[in-house]
Short mmCIF file of C-alpha atoms in Angstrom, two decimals:
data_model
loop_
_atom_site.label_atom_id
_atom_site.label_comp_id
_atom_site.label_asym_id
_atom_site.label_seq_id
_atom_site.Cartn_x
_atom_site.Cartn_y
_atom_site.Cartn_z
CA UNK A 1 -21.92 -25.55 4.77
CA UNK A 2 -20.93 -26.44 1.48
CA UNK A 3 -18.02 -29.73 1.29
CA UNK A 4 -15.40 -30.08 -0.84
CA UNK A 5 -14.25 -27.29 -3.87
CA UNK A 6 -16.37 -24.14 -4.25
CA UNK A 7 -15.63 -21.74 -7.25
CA UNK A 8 -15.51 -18.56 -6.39
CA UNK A 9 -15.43 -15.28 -9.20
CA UNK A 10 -12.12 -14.67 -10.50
CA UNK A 11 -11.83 -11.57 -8.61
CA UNK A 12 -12.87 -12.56 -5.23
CA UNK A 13 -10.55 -15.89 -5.61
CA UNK A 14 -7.43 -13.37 -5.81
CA UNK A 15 -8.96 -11.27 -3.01
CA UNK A 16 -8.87 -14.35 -0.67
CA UNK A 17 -5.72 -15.57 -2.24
CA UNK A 18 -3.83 -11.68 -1.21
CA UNK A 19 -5.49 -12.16 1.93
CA UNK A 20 -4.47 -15.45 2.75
CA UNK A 21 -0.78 -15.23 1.74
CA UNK A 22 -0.17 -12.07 3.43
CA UNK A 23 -2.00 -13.39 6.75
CA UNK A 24 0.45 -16.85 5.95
CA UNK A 25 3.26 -14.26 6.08
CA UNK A 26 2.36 -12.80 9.27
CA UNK A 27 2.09 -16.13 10.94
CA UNK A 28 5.49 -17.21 9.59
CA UNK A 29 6.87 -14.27 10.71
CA UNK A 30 5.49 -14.69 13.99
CA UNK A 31 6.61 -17.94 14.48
CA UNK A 32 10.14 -16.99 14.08
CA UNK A 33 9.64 -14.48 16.32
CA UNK A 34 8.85 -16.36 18.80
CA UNK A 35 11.60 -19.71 18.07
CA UNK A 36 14.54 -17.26 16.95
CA UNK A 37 15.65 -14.87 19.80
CA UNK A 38 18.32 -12.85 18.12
CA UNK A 39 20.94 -10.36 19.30
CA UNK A 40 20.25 -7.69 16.82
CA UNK A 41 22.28 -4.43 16.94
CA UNK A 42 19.62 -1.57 17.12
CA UNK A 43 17.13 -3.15 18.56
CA UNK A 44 15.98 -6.20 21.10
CA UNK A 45 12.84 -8.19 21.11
CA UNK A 46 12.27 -8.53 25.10
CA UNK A 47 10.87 -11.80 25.08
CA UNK A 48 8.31 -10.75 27.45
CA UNK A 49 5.51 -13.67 26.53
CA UNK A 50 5.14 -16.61 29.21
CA UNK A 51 6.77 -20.02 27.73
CA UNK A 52 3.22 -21.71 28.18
CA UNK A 53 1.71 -18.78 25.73
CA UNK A 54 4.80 -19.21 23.76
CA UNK A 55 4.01 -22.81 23.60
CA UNK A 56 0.29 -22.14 22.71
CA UNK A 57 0.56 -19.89 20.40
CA UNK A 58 2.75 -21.97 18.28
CA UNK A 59 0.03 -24.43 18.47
CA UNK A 60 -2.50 -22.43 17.33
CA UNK A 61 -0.27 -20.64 14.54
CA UNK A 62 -0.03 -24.21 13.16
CA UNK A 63 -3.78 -24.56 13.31
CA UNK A 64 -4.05 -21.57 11.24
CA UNK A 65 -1.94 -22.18 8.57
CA UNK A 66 -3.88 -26.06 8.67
CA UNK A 67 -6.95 -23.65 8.02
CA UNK A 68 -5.02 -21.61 5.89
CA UNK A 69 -4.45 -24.58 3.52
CA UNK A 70 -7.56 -26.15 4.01
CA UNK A 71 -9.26 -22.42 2.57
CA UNK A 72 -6.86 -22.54 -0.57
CA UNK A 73 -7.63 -25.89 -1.30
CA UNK A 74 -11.78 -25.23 -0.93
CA UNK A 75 -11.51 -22.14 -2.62
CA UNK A 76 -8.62 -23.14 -5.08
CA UNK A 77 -6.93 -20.27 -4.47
CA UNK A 78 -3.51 -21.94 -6.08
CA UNK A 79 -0.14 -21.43 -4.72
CA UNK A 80 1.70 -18.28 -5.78
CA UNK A 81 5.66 -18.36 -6.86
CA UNK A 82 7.53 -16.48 -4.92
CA UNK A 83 11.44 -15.78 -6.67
CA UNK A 84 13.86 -15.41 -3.81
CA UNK A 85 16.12 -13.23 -6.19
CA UNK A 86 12.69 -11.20 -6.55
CA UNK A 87 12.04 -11.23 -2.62
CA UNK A 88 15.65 -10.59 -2.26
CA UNK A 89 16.12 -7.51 -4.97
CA UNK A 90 13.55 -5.49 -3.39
CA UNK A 91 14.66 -5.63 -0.11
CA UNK A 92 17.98 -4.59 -1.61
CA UNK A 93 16.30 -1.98 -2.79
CA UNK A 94 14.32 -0.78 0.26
CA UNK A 95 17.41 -1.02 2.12
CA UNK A 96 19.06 1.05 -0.09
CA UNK A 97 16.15 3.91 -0.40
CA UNK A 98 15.96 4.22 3.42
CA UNK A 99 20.09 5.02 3.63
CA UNK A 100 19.84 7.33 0.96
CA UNK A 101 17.11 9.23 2.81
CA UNK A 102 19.41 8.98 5.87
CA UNK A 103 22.26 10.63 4.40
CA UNK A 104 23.75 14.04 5.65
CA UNK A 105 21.89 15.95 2.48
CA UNK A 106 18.93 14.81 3.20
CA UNK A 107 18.64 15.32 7.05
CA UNK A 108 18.02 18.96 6.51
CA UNK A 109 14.51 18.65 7.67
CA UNK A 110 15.92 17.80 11.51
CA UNK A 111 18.00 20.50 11.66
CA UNK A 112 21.62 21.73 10.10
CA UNK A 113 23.70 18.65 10.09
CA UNK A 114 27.13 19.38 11.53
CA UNK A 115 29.39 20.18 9.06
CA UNK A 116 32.68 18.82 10.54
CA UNK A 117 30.46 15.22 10.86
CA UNK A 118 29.20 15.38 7.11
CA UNK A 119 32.29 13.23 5.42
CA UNK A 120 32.87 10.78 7.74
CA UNK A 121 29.09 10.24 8.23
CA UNK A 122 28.62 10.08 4.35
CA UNK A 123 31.27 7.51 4.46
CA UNK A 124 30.10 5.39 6.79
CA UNK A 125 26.78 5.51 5.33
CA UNK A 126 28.19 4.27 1.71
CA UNK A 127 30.04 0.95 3.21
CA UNK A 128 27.11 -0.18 4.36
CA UNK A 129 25.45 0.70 1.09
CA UNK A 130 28.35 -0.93 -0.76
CA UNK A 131 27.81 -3.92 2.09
CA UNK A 132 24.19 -4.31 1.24
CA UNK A 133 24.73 -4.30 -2.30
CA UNK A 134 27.20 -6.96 -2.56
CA UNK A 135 24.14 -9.49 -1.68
CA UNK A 136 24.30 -12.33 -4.32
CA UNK A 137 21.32 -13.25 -6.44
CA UNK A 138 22.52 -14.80 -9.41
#
């Protein structure tokens, strides 16, 4: 095998580059999984992996992203920018998509909402959209 930088075509060095910054997502994400247990309120991650795999698998998630940066740098992939206010703005907006498909309107596809339920439901629906939209960017 080849040492040091290869050239690849322009559109196979942004294949690799999607490829390798989504999979350098999923690791990060992964690792926080597993070094952040957090009390969430709808949900719990049962932290049902032995410590020693714990411990392993943050090893080798750190071997990845080694290879990870070692690919990038044959390959010269570059480093994307990421904006946080970019990052941050869409989930904003995802967030606010999904309780707008939650509302009482809108739940007509899982049967008549109850009727006596449909204000205060509405309401409590809209603080946390008003919540959610009061995170800062600028």
């Amino acid at each position: 095998m080849k040492q040091g930088k290869l050239t690849l075509r322009e559109n196979h060095r942004r294949s690799l580059t999607s490829a390798l910054t989504m999979v350098e997502q999923m690791l990060v994400e992964t690792e926080e999984l597993l070094c952040v247990p957090k009390n969430y309120c709808c949900f719990e991650v049962d932290n049902d992996i032995r410590s020693d795999y714990k411990d392993f698998n943050l090893e080798i998630i750190g071997k990845a992203r080694e290879q990870i940066c070692k690919l990038a740098e044959k390959y010269s992939t570059g480093k994307q920018r990421q904006s946080l206010k970019k990052s941050i703005n869409t989930k904003k907006t995802k967030i606010w998509e999904i309780l707008c498909d939650v509302k009482s309107r809108r739940q007509k596809g899982f049967g008549e909402f109850p009727k006596e339920m449909i204000k205060e439901y509405d309401n409590d629906i809209d603080e946390l959209m008003a919540l959610t939209e009061k995170i800062k960017i600028n």
